[in-house]
Tab-separated table of C-alpha atoms and ligand atoms in Angstrom:
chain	number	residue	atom	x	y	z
Z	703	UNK	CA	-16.014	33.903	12.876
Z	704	UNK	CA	-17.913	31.773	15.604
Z	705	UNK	CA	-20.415	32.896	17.640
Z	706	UNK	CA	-20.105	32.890	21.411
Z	707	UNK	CA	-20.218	29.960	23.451
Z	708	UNK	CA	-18.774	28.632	27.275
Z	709	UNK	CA	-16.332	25.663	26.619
Z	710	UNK	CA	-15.563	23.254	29.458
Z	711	UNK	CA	-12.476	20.717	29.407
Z	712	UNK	CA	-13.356	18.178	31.951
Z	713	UNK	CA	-11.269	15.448	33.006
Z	714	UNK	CA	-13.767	13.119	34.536
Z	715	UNK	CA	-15.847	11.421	32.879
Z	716	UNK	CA	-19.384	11.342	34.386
Z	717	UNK	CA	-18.900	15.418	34.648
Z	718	UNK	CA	-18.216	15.129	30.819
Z	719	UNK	CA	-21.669	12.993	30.551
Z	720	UNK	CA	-23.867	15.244	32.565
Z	721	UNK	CA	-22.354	18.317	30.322
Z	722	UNK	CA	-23.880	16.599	27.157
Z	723	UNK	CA	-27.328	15.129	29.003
Z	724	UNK	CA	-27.404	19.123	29.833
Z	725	UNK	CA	-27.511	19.963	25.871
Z	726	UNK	CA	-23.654	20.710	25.798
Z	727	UNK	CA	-21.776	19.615	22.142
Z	728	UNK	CA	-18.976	17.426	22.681
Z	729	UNK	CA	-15.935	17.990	20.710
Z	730	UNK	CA	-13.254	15.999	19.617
Z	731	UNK	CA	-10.927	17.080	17.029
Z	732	UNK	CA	-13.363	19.469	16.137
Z	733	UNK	CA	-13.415	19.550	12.439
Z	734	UNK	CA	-16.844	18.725	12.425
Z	735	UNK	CA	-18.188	20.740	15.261
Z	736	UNK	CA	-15.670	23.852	14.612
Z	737	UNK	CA	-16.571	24.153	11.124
Z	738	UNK	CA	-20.277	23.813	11.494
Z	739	UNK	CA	-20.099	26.553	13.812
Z	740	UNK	CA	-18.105	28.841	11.452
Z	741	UNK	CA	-19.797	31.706	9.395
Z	742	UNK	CA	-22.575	32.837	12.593
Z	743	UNK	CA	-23.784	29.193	12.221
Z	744	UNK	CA	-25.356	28.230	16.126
Z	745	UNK	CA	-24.734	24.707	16.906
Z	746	UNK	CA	-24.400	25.102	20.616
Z	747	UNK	CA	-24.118	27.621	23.405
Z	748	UNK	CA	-22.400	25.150	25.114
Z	749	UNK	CA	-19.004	22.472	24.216
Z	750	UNK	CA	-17.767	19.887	25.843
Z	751	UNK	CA	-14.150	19.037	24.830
Z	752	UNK	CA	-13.417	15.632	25.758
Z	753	UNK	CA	-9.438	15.436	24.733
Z	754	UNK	CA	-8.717	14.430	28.282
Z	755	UNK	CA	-10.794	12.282	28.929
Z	756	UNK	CA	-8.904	8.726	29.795
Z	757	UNK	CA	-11.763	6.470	28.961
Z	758	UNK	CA	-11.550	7.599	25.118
Z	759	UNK	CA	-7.610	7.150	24.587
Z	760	UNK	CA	-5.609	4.464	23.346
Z	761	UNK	CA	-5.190	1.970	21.258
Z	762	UNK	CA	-4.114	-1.885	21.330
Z	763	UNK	CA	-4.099	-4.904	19.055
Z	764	UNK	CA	-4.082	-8.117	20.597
Z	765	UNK	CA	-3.698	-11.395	17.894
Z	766	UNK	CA	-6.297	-13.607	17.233
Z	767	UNK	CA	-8.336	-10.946	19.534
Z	768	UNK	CA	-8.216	-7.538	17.159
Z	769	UNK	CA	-7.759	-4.074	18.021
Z	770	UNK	CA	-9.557	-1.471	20.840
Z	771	UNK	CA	-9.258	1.890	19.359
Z	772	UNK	CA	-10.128	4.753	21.818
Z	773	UNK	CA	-12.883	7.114	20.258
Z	774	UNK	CA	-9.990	9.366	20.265
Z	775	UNK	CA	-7.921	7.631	17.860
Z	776	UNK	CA	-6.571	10.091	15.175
Z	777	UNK	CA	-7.371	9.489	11.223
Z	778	UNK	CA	-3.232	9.744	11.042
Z	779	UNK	CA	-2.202	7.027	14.123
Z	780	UNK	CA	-4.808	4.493	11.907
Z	781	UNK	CA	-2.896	5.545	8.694
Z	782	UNK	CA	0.740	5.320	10.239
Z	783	UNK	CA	-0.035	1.780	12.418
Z	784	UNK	CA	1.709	-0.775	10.300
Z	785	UNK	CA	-1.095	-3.380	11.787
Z	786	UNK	CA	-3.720	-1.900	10.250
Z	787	UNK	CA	-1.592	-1.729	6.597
Z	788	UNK	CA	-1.217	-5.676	6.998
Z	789	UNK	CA	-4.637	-6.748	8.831
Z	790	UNK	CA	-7.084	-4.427	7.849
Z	791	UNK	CA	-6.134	-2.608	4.403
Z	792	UNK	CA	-9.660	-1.122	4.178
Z	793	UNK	CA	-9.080	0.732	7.533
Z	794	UNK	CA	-5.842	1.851	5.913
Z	795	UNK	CA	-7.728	2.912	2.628
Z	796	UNK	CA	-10.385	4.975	4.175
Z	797	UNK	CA	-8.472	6.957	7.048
Z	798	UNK	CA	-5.696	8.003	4.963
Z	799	UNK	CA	-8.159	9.539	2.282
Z	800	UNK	CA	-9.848	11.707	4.787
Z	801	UNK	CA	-8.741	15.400	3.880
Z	802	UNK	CA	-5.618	16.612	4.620
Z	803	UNK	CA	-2.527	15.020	6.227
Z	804	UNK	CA	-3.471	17.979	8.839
Z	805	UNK	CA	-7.282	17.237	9.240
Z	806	UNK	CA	-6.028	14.036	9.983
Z	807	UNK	CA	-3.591	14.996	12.644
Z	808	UNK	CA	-6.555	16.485	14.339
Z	809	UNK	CA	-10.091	14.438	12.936
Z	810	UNK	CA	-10.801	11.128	14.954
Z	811	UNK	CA	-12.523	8.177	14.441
Z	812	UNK	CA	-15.244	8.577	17.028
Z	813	UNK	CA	-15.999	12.205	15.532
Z	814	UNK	CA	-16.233	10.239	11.856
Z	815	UNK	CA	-18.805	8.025	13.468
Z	816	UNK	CA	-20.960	10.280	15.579
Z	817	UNK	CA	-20.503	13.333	12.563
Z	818	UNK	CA	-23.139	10.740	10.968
Z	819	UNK	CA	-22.004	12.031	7.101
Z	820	UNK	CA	-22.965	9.121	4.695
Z	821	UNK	CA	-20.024	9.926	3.535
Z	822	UNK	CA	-17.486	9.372	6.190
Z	823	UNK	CA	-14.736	7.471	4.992
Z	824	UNK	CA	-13.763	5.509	7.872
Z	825	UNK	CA	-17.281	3.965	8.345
Z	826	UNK	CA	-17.634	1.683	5.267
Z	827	UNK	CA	-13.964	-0.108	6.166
Z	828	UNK	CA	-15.308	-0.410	9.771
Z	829	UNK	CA	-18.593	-1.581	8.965
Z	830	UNK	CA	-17.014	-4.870	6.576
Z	831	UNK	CA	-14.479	-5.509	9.465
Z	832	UNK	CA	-17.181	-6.363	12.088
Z	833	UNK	CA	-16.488	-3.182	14.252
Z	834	UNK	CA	-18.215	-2.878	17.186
Z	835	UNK	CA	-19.248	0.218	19.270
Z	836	UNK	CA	-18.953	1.060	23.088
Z	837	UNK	CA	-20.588	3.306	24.626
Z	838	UNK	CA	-20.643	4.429	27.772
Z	839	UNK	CA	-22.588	6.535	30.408
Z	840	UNK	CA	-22.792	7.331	34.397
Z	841	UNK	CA	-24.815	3.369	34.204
Z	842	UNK	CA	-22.088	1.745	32.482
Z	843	UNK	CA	-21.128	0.027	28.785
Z	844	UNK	CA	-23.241	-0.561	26.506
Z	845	UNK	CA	-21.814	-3.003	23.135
Z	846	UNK	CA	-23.820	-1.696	19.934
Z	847	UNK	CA	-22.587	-3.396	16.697
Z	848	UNK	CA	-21.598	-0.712	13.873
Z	849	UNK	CA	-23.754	-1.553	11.598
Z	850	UNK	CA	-26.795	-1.369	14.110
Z	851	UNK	CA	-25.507	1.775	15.543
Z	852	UNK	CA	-26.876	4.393	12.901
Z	853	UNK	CA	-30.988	4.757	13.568
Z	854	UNK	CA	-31.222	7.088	10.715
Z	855	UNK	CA	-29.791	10.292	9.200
Z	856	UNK	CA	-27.112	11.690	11.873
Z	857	UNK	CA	-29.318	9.614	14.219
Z	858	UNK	CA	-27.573	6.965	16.584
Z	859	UNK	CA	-28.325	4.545	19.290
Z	860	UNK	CA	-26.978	6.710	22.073
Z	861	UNK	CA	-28.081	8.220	25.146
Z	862	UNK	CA	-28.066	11.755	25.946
Z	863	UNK	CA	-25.623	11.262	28.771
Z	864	UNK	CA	-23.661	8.768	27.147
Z	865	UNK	CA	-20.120	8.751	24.985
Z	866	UNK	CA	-18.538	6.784	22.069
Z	867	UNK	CA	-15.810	5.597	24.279
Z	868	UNK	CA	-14.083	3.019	21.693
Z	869	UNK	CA	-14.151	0.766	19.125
Z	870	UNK	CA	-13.594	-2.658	19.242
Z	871	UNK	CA	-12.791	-4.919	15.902
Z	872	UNK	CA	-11.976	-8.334	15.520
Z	873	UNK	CA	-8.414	-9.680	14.191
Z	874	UNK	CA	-8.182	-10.807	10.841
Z	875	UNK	CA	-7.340	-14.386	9.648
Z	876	UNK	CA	-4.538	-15.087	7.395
Z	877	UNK	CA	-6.702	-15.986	4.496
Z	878	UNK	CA	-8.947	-12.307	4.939
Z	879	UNK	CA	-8.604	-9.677	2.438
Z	880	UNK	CA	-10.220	-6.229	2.564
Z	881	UNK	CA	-10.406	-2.998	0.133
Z	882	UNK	CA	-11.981	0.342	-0.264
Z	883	UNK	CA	-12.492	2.627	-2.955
Z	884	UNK	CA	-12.990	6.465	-2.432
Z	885	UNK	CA	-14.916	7.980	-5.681
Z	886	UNK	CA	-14.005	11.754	-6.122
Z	887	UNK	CA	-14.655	14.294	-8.369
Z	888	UNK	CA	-11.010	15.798	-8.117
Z	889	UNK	CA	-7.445	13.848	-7.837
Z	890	UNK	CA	-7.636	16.518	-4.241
Z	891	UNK	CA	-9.070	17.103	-0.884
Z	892	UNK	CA	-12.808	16.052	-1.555
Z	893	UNK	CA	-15.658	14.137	0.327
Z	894	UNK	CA	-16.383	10.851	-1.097
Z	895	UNK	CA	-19.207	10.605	-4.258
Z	896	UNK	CA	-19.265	7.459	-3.632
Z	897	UNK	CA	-17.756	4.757	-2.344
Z	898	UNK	CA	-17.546	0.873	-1.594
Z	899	UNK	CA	-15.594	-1.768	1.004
Z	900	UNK	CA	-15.248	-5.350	0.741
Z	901	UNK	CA	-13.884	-8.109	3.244
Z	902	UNK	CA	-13.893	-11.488	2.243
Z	903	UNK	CA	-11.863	-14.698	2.665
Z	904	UNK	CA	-10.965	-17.143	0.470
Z	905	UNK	CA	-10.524	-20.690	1.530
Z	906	UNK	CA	-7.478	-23.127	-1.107
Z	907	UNK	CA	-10.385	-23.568	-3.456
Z	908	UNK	CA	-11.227	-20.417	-4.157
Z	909	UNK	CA	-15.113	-20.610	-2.054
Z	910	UNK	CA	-15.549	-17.042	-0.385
Z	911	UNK	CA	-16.982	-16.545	3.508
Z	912	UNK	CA	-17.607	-14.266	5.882
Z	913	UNK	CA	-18.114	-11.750	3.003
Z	914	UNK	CA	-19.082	-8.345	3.943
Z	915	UNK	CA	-19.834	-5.299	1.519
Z	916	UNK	CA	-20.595	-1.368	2.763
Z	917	UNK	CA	-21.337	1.671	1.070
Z	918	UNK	CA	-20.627	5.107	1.248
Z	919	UNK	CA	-22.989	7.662	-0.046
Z	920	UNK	CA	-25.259	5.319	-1.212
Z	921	UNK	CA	-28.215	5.980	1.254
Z	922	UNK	CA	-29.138	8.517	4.277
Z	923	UNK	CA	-26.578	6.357	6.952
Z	924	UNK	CA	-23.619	4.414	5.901
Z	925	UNK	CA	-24.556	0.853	4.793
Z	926	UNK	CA	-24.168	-3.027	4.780
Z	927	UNK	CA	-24.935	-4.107	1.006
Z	928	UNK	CA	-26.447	-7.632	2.649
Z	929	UNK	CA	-27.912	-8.848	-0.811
Z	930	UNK	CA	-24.783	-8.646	-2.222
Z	931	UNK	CA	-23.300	-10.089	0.417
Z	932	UNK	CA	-25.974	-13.390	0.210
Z	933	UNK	CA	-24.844	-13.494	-3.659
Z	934	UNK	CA	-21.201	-14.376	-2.795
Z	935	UNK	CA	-21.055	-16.066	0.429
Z	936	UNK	CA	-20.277	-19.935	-0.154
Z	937	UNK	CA	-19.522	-19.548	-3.837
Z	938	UNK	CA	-16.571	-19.785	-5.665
Z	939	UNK	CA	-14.304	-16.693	-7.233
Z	940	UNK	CA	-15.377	-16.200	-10.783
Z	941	UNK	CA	-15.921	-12.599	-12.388
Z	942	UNK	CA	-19.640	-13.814	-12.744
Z	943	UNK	CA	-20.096	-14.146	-9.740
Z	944	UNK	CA	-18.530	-10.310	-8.698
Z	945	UNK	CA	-20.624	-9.461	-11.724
Z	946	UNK	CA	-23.785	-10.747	-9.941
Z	947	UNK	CA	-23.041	-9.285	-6.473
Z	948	UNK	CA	-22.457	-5.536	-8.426
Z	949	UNK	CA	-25.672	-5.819	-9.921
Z	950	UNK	CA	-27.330	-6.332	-5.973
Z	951	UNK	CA	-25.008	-3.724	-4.742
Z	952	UNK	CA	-26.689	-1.473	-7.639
Z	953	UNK	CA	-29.907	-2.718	-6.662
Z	954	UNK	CA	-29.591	-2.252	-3.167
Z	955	UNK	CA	-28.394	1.064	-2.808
Z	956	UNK	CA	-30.546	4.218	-2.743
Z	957	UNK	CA	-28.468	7.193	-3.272
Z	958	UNK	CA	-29.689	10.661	-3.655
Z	959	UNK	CA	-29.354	12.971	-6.390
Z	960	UNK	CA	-27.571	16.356	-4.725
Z	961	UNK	CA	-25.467	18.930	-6.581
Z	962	UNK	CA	-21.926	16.993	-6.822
Z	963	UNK	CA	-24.288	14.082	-8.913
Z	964	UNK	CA	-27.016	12.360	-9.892
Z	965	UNK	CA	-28.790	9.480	-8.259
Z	966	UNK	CA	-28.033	7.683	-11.564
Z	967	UNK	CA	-24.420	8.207	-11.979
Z	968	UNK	CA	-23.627	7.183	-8.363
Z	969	UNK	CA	-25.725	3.833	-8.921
Z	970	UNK	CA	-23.666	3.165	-12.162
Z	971	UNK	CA	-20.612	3.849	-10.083
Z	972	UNK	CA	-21.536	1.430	-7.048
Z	973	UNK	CA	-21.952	-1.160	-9.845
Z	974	UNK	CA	-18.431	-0.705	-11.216
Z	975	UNK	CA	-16.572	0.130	-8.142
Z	976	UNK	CA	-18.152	-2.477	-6.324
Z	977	UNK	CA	-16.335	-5.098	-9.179
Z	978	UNK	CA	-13.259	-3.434	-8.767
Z	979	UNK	CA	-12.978	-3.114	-4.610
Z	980	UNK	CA	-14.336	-7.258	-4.611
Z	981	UNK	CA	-11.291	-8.537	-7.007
Z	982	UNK	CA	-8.886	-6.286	-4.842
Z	983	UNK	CA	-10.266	-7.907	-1.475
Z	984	UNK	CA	-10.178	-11.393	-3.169
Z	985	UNK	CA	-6.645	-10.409	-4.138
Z	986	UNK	CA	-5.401	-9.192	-1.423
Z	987	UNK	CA	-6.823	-12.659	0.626
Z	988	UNK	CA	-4.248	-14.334	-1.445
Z	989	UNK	CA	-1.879	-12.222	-1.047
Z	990	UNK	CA	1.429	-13.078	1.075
Z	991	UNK	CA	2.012	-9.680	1.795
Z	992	UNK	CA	-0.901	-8.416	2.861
Z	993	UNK	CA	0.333	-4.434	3.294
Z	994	UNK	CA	1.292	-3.931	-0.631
Z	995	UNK	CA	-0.956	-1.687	-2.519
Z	996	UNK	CA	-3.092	-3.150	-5.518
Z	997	UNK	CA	-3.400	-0.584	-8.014
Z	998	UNK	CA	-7.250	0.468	-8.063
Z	999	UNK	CA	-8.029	0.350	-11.985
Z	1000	UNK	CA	-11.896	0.952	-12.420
Z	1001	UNK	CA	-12.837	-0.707	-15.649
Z	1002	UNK	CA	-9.903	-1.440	-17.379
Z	1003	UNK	CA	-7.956	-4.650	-16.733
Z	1004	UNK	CA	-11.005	-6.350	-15.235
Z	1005	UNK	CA	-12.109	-9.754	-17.368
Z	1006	UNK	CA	-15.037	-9.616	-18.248
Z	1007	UNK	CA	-15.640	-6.120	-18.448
Z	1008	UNK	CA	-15.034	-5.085	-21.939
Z	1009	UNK	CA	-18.456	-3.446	-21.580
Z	1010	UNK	CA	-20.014	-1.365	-18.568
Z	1011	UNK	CA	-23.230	-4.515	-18.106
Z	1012	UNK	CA	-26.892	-3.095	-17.507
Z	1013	UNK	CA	-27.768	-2.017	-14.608
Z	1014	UNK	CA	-31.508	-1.917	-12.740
Z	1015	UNK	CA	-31.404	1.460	-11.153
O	162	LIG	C1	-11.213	20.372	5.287
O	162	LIG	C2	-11.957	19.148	5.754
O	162	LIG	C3	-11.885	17.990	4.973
O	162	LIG	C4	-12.566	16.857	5.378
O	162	LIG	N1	-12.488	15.730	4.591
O	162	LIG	C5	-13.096	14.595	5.000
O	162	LIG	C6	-12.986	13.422	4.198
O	162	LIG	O1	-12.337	13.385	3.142
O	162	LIG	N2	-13.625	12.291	4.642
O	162	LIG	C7	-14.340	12.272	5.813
O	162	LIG	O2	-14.881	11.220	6.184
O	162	LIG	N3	-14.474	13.393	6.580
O	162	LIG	C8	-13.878	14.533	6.203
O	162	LIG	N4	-13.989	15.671	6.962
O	162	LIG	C9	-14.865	15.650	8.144
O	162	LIG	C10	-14.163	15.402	9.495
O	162	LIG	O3	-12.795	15.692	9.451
O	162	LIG	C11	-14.360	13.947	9.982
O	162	LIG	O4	-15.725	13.642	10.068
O	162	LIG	C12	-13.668	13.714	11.330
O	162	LIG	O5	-13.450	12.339	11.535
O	162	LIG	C13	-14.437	14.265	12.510
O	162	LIG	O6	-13.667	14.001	13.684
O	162	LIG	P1	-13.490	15.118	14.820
O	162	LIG	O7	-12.756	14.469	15.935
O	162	LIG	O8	-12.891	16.347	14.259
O	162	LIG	O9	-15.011	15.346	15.198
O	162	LIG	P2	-15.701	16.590	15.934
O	162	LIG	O10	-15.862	17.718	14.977
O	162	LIG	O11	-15.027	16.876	17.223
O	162	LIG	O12	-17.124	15.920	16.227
O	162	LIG	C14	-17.952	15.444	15.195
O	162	LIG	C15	-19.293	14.989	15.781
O	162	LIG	O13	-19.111	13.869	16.631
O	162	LIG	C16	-19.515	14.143	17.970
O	162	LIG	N5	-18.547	13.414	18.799
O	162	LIG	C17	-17.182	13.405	18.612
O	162	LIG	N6	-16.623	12.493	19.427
O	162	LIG	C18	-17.636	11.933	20.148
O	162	LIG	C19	-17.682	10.893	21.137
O	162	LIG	N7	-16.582	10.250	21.551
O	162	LIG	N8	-18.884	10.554	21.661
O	162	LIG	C20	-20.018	11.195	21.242
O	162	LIG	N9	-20.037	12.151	20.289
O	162	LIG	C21	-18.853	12.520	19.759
O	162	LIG	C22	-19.527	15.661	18.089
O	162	LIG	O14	-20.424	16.125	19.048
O	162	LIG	C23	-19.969	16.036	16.663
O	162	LIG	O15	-21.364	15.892	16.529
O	162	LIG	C24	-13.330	16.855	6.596
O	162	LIG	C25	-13.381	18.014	7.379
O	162	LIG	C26	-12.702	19.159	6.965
O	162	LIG	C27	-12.775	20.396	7.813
């Protein structure tokens, strides 16, 4: 049951702007907004559905450029696009674990951004692949990186008459890997516990650059682990080394205790996840073919691991 409210479906864009500096919600696919107004629950008198909106379609991938994804952009399309499978695995990872195959028929990227949930799956394999957001308003574009977009909780650096209008994200070299692991509670339908993305590449000796770790669930916004990060860049591949970079992911992250775990369990799991998702994105930099699964084993099969190290908490 929703409450009342007046919907408008403009097609132009500054009319869709003005809506939302006037207090209107915009709506995408909805399966934010929908639900949250579901049961009684107010979240606006008024929506703006901005489906037709021509500034937020499409999608393109240019090499040695990247990819433009309209705000638009279904969960599915990103799942389905054998690019992303071969350039940016992580992207694959995360968008194909959000709900259901219908949620993601219907659930976009820009909603998974602007929704603000820590634990938005498409964020953390955005955030290691450089992603960069555009917004724009009635004065024009503005370029916002990703991981300087969030402010704080469900808070963004966005104006009241301004849209998410795309994503931009650069290409991938040949020696880039990338992975993401999605912690549930259930082999189902579930929002993430916790979670962890790595992009890295590998040069012929093994050294790692460019290396870029994000979190899920691990704090009030989705996060850059940049410690970790400082651990790894320049060194070579060893499981020490993964071993050192878990233990400042561990450090680094602040989750919260709330009823699907504790604060302890989920820093225990961004320790042992985060070994798992690095020697996956190392492997998959070596990789020839880049769009193969690597089965996701946590613990076993890892060298080095024959016991769970101490963690700081
Ligand atoms: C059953 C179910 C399962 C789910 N499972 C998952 C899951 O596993 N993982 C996960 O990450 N999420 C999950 N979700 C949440 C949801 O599907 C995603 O967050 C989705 O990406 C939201 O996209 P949307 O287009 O439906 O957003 P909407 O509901 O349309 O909007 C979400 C928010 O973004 C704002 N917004 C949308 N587009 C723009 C824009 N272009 N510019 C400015 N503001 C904008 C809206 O005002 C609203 O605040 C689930 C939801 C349901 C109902």
């Amino acid at each position: 049951m929703l409450n009342d409210f007046e919907l408008f479906m403009p097609t132009d864009f500054n009319e869709a702007c003005a809506l939302k500096a006037n207090g209107a919600k915009p709506v995408a696919g909805g399966t934010d907004v929908y639900v949250n107004m579901h049961g009684g629950k107010k979240e606006a008198d008024q929506v703006v559905d901005i489906k037709n909106l021509a500034e937020l379609k499409g999608t393109s991938y240019t090499a040695g450029q990247g990819l433009v994804l309209g705000a638009l952009t279904s969960h599915r399309q990103i799942e389905e696009w054998d690019v992303i499978k071969k350039n940016y695995y992580a992207m694959f990872q995360g968008c194909s674990q959000v709900g259901s195959v219908q949620i993601r028929y219907r659930a976009t990227l820009g909603g998974n951004i602007m929704n603000g949930a820590p634990s938005a799956d498409s964020i953390g394999p955005m955030l290691v692949h450089d992603a960069v957001c555009v917004v724009k308003g009635p004065n024009g574009e503005r370029k916002i990186p990703l991981d300087k977009f969030y402010t704080g909780f469900k808070k963004f650096d966005i104006q009241p008459d301004e849209l998410l209008a795309r994503i931009e994200i650069p290409d991938t070299p040949a020696n880039a890997g990338s992975a993401y692991y999605k912690y549930m509670r259930r082999g189902a339908m579930d929002l993430a516990l916790m979670g962890v993305s790595a992009y890295v590449e590998l040069d012929e000796n093994d050294v790692m650059s460019h290396v870029r770790i994000a979190l899920t669930t691990a704090g009030p916004t989705p996060m850059r682990s940049y410690s970790a990060e400082a651990v790894l860049e320049g060194q070579k591949y060893s499981d020490e080394i993964i071993i050192a970079a878990a233990e400042a992911v561990a450090s680094e992250g602040k989750p919260r205790s709330s009823w699907r775990s504790s604060a302890e369990f989920r820093v225990r799991l961004l320790h042992d996840v985060t070994i798992m998702v690095l020697h996956e994105a190392v492997k998959r930099a070596k990789a020839e073919d880049k769009a193969q699964p690597i089965k996701q084993v946590l613990y076993k099969g890892q060298q080095g691991l024959e016991e769970r190290p101490k963690v700081q908490g």
